[in-house]
Structures are given as structure tokens and as C-alpha cells.
Coordinates of C-alpha atoms and ligand atoms in Angstrom, one line a residue:
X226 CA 0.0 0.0 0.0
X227 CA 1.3 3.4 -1.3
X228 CA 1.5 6.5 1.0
X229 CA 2.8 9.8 1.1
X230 CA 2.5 13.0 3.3
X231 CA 0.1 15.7 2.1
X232 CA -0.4 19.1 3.0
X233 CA -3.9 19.9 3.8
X234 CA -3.7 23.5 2.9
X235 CA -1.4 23.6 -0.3
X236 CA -1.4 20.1 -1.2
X237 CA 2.6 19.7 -1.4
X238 CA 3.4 15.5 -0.9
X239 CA 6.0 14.3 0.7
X240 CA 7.6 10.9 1.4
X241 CA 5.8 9.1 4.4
X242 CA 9.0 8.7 6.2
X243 CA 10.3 12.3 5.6
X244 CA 10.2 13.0 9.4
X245 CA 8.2 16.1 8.7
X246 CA 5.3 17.1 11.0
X247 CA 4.6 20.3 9.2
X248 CA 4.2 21.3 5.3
X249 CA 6.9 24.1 4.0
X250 CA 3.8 26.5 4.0
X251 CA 3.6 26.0 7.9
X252 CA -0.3 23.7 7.1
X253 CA -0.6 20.8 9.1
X254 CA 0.3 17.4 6.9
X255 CA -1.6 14.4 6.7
X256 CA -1.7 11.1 5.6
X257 CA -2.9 10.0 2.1
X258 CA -3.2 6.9 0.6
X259 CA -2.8 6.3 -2.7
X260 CA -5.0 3.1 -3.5
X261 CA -8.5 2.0 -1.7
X262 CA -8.5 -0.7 0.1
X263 CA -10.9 -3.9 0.0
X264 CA -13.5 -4.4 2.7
X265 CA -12.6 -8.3 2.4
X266 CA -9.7 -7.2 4.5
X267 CA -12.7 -7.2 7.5
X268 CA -11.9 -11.1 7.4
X269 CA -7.9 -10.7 7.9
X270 CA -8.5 -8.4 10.8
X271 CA -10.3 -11.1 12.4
X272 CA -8.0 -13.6 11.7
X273 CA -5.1 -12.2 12.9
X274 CA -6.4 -12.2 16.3
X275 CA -5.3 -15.7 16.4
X276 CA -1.5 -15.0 15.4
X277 CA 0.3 -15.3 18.6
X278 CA 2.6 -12.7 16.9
X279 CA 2.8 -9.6 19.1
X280 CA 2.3 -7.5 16.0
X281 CA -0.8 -9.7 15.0
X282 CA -2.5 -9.1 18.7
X283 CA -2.2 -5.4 18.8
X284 CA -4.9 -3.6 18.4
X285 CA -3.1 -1.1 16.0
X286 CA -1.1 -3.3 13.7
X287 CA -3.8 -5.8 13.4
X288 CA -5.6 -2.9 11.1
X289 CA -2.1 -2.1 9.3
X290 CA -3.0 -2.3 6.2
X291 CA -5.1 1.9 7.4
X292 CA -1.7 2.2 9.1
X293 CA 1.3 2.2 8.0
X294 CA 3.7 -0.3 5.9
X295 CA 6.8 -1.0 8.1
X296 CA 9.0 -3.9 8.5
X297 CA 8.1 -5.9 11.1
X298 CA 11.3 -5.8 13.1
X299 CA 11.4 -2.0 13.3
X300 CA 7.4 -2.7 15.1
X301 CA 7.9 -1.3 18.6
X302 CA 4.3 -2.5 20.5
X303 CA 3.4 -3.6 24.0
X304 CA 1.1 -4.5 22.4
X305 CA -2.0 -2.0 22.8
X306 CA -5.3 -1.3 21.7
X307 CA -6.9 -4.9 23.0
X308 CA -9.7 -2.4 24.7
X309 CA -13.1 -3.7 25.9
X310 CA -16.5 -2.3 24.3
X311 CA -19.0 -2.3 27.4
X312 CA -22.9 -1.2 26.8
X313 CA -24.4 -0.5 29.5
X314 CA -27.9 1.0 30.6
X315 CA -27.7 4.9 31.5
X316 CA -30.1 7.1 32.0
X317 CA -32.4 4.9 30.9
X318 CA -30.9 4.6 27.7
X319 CA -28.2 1.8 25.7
X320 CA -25.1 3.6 25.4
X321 CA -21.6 1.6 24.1
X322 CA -18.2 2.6 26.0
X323 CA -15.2 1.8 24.4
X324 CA -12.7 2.2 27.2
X325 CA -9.3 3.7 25.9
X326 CA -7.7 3.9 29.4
X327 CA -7.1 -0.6 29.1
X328 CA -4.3 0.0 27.3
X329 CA -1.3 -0.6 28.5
X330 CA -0.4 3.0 29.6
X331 CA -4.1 3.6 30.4
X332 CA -5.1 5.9 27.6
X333 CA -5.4 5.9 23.8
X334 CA -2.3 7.4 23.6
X335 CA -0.9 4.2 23.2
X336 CA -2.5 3.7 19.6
X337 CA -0.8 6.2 18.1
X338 CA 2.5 5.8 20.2
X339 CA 3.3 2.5 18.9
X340 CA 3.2 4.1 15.3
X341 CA 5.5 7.1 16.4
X342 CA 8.0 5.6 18.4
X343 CA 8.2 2.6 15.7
X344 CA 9.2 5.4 13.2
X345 CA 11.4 7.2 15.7
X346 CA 13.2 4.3 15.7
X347 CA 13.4 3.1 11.9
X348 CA 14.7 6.8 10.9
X349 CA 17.4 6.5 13.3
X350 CA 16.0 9.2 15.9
X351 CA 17.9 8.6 19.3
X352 CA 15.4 11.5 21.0
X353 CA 11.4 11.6 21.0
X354 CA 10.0 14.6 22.4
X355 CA 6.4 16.2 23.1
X356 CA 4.2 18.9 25.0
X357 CA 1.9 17.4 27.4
X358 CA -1.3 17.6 29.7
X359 CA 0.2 14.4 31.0
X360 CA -1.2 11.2 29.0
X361 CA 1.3 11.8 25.9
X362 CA 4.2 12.1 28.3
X363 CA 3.1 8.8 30.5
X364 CA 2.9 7.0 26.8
X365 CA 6.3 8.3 25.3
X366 CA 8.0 7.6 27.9
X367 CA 6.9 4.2 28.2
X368 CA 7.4 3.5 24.3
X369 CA 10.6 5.1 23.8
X370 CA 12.1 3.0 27.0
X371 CA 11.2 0.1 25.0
X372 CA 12.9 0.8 22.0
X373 CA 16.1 2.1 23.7
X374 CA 15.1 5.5 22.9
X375 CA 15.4 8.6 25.0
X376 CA 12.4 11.0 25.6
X377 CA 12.0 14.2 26.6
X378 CA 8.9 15.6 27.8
X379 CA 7.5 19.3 28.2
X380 CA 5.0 19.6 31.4
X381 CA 3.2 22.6 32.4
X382 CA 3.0 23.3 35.6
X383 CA 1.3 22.1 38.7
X384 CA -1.1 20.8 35.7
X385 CA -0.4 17.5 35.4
X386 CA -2.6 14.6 37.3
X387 CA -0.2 13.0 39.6
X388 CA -0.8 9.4 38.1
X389 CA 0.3 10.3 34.4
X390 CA 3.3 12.2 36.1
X391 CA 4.3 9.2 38.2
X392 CA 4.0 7.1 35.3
X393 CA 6.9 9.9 33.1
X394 CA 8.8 9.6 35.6
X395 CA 8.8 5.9 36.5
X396 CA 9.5 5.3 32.9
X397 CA 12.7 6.8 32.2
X398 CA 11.7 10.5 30.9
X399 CA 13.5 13.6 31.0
X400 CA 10.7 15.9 32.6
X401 CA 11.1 19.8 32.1
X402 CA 8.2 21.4 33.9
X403 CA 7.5 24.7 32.1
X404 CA 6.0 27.9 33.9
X405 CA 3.2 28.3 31.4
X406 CA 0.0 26.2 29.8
X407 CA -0.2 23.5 27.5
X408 CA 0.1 25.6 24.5
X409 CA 3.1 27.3 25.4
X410 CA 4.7 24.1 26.1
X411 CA 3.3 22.6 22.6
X412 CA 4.9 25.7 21.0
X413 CA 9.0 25.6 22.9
X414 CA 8.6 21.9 21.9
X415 CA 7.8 22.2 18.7
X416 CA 10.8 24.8 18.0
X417 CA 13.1 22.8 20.1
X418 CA 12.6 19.5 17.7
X419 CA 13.7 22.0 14.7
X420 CA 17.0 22.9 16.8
X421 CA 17.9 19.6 18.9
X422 CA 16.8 16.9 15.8
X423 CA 14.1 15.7 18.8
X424 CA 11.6 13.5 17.2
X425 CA 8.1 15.5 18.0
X426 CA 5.2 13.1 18.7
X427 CA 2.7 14.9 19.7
X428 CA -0.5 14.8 17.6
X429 CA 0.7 17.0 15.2
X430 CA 2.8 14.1 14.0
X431 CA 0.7 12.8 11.3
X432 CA 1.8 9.3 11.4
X433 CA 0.4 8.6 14.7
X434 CA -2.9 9.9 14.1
X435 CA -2.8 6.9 11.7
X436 CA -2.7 4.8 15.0
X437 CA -5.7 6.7 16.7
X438 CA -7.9 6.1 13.8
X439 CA -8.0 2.3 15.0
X440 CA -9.9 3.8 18.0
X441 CA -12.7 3.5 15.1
X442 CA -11.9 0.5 13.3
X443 CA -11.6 -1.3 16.5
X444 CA -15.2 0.1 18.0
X445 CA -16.9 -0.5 14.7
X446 CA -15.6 -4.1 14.5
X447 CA -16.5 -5.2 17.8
X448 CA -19.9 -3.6 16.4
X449 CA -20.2 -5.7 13.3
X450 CA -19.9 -2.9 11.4
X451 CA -23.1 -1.5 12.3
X452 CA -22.7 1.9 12.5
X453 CA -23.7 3.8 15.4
X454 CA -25.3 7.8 15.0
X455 CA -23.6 9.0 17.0
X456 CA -19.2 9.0 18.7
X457 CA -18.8 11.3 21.2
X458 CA -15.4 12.3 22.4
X459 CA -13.9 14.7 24.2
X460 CA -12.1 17.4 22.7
X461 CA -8.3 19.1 23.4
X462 CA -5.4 19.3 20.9
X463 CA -8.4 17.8 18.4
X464 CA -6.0 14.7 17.3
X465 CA -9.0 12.1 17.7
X466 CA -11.5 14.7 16.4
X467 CA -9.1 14.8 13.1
X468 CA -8.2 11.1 13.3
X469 CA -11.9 9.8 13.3
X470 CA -12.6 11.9 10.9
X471 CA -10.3 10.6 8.7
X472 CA -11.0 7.3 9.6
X473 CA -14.5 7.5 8.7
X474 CA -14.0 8.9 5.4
X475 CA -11.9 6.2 3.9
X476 CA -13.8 3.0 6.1
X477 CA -16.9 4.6 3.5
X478 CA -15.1 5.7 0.6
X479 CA -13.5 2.0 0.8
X480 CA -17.7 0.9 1.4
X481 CA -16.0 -1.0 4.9
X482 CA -19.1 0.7 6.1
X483 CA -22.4 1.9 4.0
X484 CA -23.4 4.9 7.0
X485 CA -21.1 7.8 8.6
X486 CA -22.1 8.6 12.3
X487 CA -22.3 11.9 13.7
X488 CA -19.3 12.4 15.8
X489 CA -19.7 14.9 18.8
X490 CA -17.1 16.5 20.4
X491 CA -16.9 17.7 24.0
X492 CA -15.0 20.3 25.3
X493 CA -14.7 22.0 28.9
X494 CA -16.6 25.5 29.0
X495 CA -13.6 27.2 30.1
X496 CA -11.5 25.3 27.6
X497 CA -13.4 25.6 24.5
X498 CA -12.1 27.1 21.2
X499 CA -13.5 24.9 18.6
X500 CA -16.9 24.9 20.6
X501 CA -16.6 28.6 20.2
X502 CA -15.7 28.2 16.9
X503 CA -18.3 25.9 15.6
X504 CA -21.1 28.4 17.1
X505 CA -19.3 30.5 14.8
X506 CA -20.0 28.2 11.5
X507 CA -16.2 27.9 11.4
X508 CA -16.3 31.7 10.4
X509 CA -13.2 32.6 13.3
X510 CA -11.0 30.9 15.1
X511 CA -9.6 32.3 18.7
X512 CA -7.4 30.7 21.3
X513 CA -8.2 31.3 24.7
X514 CA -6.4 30.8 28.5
X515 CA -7.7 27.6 28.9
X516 CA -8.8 26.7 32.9
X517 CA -10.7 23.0 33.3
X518 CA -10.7 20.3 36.4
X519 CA -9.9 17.9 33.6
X520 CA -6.6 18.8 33.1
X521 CA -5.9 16.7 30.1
X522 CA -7.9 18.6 27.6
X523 CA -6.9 22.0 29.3
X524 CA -5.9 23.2 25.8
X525 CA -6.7 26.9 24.3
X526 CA -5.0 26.5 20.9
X527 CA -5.7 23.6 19.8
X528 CA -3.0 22.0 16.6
X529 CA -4.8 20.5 14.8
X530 CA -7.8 22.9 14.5
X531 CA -7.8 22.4 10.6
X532 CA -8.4 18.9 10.4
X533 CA -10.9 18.5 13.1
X534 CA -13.0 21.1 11.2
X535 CA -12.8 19.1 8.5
X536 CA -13.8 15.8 10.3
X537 CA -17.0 17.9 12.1
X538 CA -17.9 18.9 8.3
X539 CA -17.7 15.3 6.5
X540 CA -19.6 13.7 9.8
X541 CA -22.5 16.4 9.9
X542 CA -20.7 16.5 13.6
X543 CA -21.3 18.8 16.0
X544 CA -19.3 20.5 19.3
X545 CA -20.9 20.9 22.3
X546 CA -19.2 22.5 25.9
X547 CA -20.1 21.6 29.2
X548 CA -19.0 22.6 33.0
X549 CA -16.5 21.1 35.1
X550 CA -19.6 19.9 37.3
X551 CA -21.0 18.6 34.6
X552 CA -17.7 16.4 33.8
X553 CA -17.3 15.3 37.7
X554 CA -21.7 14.7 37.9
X555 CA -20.5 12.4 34.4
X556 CA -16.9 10.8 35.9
X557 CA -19.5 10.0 39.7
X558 CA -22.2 7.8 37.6
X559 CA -19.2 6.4 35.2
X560 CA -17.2 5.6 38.3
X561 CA -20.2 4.0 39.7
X562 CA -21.0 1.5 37.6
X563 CA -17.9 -0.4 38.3
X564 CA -16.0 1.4 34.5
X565 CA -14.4 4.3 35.4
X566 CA -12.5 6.9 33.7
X567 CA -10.1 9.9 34.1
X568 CA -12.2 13.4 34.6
X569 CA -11.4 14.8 30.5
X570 CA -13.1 11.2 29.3
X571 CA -16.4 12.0 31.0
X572 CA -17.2 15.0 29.1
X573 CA -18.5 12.3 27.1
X574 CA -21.3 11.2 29.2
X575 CA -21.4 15.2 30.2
X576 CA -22.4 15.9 26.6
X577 CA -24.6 13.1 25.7
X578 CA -26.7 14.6 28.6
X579 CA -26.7 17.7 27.4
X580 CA -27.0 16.7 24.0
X581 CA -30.5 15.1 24.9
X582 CA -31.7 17.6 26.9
X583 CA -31.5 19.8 23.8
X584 CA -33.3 17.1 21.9
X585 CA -30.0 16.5 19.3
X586 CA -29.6 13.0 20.3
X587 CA -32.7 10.3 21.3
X588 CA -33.1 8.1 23.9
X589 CA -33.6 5.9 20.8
X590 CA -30.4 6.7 18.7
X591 CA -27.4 4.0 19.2
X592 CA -24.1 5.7 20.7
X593 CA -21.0 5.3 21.4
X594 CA -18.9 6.8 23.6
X595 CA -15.1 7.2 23.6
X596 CA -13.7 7.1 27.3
X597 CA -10.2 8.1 26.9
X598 CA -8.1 7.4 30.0
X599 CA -7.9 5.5 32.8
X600 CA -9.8 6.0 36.4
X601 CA -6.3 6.0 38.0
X602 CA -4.3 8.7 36.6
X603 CA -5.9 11.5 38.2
X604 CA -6.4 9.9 41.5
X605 CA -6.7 13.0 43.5
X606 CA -9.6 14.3 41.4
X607 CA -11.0 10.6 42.4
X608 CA -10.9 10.7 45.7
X609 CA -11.3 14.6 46.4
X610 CA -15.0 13.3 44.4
X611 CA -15.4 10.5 46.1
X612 CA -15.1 11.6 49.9
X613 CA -17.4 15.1 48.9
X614 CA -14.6 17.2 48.9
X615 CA -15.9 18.9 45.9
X616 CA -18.3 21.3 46.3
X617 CA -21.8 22.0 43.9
X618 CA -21.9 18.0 43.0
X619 CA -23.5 15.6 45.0
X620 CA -22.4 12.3 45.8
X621 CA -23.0 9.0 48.1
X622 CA -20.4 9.2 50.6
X623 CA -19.4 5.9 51.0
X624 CA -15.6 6.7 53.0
X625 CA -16.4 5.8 57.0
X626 CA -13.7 6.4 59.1
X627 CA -14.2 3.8 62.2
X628 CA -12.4 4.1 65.1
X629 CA -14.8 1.9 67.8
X630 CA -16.3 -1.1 67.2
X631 CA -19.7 0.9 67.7
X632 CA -19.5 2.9 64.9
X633 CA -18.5 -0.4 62.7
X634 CA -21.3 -2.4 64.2
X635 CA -23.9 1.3 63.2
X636 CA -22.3 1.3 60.0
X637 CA -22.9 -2.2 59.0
X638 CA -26.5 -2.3 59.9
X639 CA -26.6 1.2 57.8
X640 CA -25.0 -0.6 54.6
X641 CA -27.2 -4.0 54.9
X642 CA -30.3 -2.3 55.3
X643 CA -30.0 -0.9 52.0
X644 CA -30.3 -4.4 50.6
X645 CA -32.7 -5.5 52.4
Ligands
F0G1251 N1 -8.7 12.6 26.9 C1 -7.5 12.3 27.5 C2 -7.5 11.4 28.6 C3 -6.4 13.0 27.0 O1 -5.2 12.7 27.6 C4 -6.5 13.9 26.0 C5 -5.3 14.6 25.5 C6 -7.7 14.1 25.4 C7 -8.8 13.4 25.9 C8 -7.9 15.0 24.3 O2 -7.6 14.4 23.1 O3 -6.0 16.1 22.2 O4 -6.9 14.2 20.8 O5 -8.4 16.1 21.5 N2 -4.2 14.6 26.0 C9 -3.0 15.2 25.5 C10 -1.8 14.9 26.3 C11 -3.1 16.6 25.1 O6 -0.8 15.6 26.3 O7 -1.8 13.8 27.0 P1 -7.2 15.3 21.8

């Protein structure tokens, strides 16, 4: 399968291993291939889940004929993307959550990882490098360790859940905590791959957006192919937004599917450009300070804006904000029914309830929601929730600190009369 890199503004190609993450004109570059594939290939992805190759088992290279062409040897995979669809019953309605934070990092970072760091390592890179709200960082530096590459990552400050930053750390990263947000970080990182010949992996990188496209493939297989109306996911730097997008548009253009769901994305009020920008019909685009509980989409100039309009407009998609009490009402009720998720993920649930309240989305429409990371990286948000320590959103508190055995007898009877 031919590829090559092109610009989405210009149209300039270049080779698919050129290293570039940006087009001469400064437009972001993306992907294109050059023949369409066959939907028999629906059959081979099945099979390979027998292979007891590693490469056969991921979740990623298992679809490789949407990914990426690369020797087998040069594969660098843990391997990820073997992550459970769950429906459950919520709100009185069916609702499919694929959970993202399974993977072996605990969020979908991994997909596209294993593509980057694989490529990192076939060009001869010694150095990856990235800005990040913390899920990117945990995932690089996990990756690059395995290929017996170095990483560098660029934090902002006292922004960072404590699990992801544990997990850079723990994995061999070289951690430089900037005094500024996400975007500045995103923008010295992005100069300082130019200068230091780091290789830049954050979502910009075209090539591992080609992994985060098998978030779809993966759902709509363990689907049957029967396409939902509606993927919501929640929305930062906009590399899923622009990845599903894209995956969409060549799983129909190849006819692997005969429908295109809606996709809705979910941003934090205080953390919403391309909300802002979609009430806007597109017409404007403004980055803003971002400020959000869910610090992993606390993002106010989004990269890959370009793309993700494009993905809204091909999907008939729409954007949708909601509040941070909205996200930690959504993260409570996720949390409860034994799933869980990272605070950013539950903007998904956030949204669908706002979505319905509006009357967008039916209790009758089939959806599926994209939970992104995993319940323990932000475990401070977790139990801060859990224990009531969070004003304006009401939960069960369930924490009993028992220091007689009077109090354990009173709270036992409390918790069995509740069954009976
Ligand atoms: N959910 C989680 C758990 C994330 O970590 C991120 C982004 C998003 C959603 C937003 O996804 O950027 O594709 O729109 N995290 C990045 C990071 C920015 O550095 O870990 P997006």
C-alpha cells in the first residue's frame, strides 16, 4: 500500500518517512493513501487475532493495512489497543463505551505511540519529544524506554494529574516542567525539535494519528460494522476529532461501512475554542487561557484545528461544551457502575446529557462513547469526588472512618439495610 505525506492547505506531498510534521507552508500534513483498500480485509483483521505474533495481537497493527507499511522488526508495540467495548444501561438509555484507558499506559495514547516511536526508531531518531497535559508524556516515555530510545517531555505546571506524572517519571523521561500552559509548552517543543533533531510526537505528527484512527476501526468491528449515530469524544489538541474523521471517510469511501455517524465533540466551558468556533459556523478561530478540572484537555490552541473542522464537516458533527460539574456529575455515575474513567473522558457522558436535553440526540439513537483514559491517573480528582470534597456535586459518601467497634457495628447495619 502506497502513502505519502500531504499538505492539507497547499497540497505539497512528501515521502511518508520524511520525518516532517509540518508542510513548508507551515499547514498541518496528513496522511494520504494512494489506492483504496478492499473491505474483504474485515476477514484478515479477524483472523489475525489468532496469530500469537505480538504485531498480529495489537490492536493497532492488526488494522495495518489503514496504518502504516513498516517492517516488522522495526514494530515497537506492548502490544496496545486490545480495549473492551462495554454497553451498558444509562439514563435509561443503551449507550456503548469503548474504554481507551485498558491500554497498557491507560489511555489511547498508546495507539498512536506504537506508530510514532516505531518510526522514531526506523529513521534513526535517538530523542522523541512532546508537549503534554500528562497522557502523551506517560505514553512516550513508556514507548521510547522500549525501543532504547530517550524522551524528553514538556509539562506545564502544577497541571499535570499525579498518576500520568508518576508514570513519566517511573518510565525513564527527561521531565522539564514549564511555567506556562499546555500551548506554550506545545509551541518551545515544537521549535526545540527543529534545533535539537528531537523526534516530535505529539499529535501533530501525522503518522500517529494513523494509529488513533483504530480507536474507530476497533469500536466499529466489535460492532459488526453497524454503524452507530452518534461517537462522542472529548475534545483538546483535536488529534482524535481529526483522526476519526479521517478514519470514517476512507472505512466509507473504501464501502467498509455503507453509513457515517455523527461524531460529537466535548469540550470544557472554560477550555473551548473549537466549541466557540463551531457556534461561529467555522467563520473565526480564537485561542483562549484555557482553565478546566480535567486537566488533560486544558488546551486553548488547539493543533490540529484544521483537520478536526474538516472531520466535524464530513460527519454532519457537531461540538458541544459543558462545566466542570457537569464532567465530575458524568466521571460519579461512570465511576459508579464499576467502568471508570479519568475526569477529561467523562465530558463524554457530560455531553450526551446535554446533548439530549436539547433534543439532538434520542433516547432511541445507538451511541458510542469514547472514554479516553484510565480512572487512575488523576487519582486526586477521584478521591477529592469521592469523599465530597468537591463542592456544587452531589455524591453518596461511602468513606467511613471507624475508630470503635460501635461505629463499625452502626455502619454495618446502615449498609445491609440498604439491601434489604
Ligand atoms: N482525553 C484524554 C485522557 C487525554 O489525555 C487527551 C489529550 C484528550 C482526551 C484530548 O484528546 O488532544 O486528541 O483532542 N491529552 C494530550 C496529552 C493533550 O498531552 O496527554 P485530543
Amino acid at each position: 500500500m502506497e502513502r505519502e505525506l500531504r499538505c492539507i492547505r497547499c497540497g505539497k506531498t512528501y515521502d511518508v518517512f520524511s520525518s516532517k510534521t509540518r508542510c513548508e507552508c507551515g499547514g498541518l500534513l496528513e496522511v494520504s493513501l494512494k489506492e483504496p483498500l478492499h473491505p474483504s480485509l474485515k476477514e484478515t483483521f479477524l483472523k489475525r487475532r489468532m496469530s500469537l505474533k505480538p504485531y498480529d495481537q495489537s490492536g493497532v497493527w492488526r488494522y495495518r493495512e489503514f496504518v502504516l507499511d513498516i517492517e516488522e522488526d522495526s514494530i515497537v508495540t506492548l502490544p496496545e489497543g486490545r480495549t473492551n467495548l462495554y454497553k451498558k444501561i444509562i439514563d435509561g438509555m443503551e449507550v456503548y463505551f469503548k474504554h481507551e484507558g485498558e491500554n497498557p499506559t491507560g489511555s489511547f495514547k498508546d495507539r498512536g505511540m506504537t506508530v510514532g516511536v516505531s518510526v522514531a526508531k526506523k529513521l534513526g531518531f535517538k530523542i522523541t519529544a512532546c508537549a503534554s497535559t500528562g497522557n502523551t508524556s506517560a505514553s512516550l516515555a513508556s514507548y521510547s524506554s522500549h525501543a532504547g530510545l530517550k524522551s524528553v517531555v514538556f509539562i506545564p505546571k502544577g497541571k499535570v494529574a499525579i498518576g500520568k506524572l508518576s508514570q513519566a517519571l517511573s518510565y525513564g523521561a527527561n521531565v522539564l516542567e514549564i511555567e506556562g500552559d499546555f500551548d506554550y509548552a506545545m509551541k518551545l517543543v515544537e521549535d526545540a525539535s527543529y534545533e535539537y533533531k528531537l523526534y516530535l510526537l505529539n499529535s501533530l505528527n501525522p503518522l500517529r494519528l494513523e494509529g488513533q484512527k483504530t480507536i474507530i476501526i476497533n469500536a466499529l468491528e466489535e460492532l459488526d460494522f453497524e454503524v452507530p449515530d452518534w461517537i462522542i469524544v472529548p475534545g483538546g489538541n483535536l488529534g482524535n476529532t481529526s483522526a476519526f474523521g479521517k478514519a470514517l471517510k476512507e472505512l466509507y469511501e473504501f464501502h467498509f461501512i455503507d453509513k457515517i455517524p455523527r461524531l460529537a465533540v466535548i469540550q470544557a466551558e472554560a477550555a473551548s475554542p473549537f466549541y466557540k468556533a463551531f457556534k461561529n459556523d467555522f467563520k473565526k478561530f480564537e485561542p483562549m487561557k484555557a482553565e478546566t478540572i480535567a486537566t488533560a484537555i486544558r488546551i486553548g490552541n488547539p493543533v490540529n484545528y484544521e483537520k478536526a473542522v474538516q472531520s466535524i464537516k464530513f460527519t454532519n458533527g457537531i461540538v458541544e461544551s459543558v462545566s466542570d460539574a457537569e464532567i465530575l456529575e458524568a466521571k460519579r455515575d461512570i465511576d459508579n457502575i464499576g467502568i471508570g474513567c479519568e475526569p477529561s473522558s467523562a465530558s463524554t457522558l457530560a455531553g450526551l446529557r446535554k446533548l439530549r436535553r436539547s433534543g439532538v440526540i434520542r433516547s432511541s439513537d445507538k451511541v458510542l462513547l469514547i472514554l479516553t483514559g484510565n480512572l487512575l491517573k488523576d487519582p486526586d480528582t477521584s478521591i477529592n469526588l469521592h469523599t465530597g470534597m468537591i463542592q456544587g456535586v452531589s455524591v453518596t459518601n461511602r468513606f467511613f472512618a471507624i475508630s470503635n467497634l460501635k461505629d463499625l457495628e452502626i455502619i454495618l447495619k446502615k449498609i445491609t439495610s440498604e439491601v434489604s
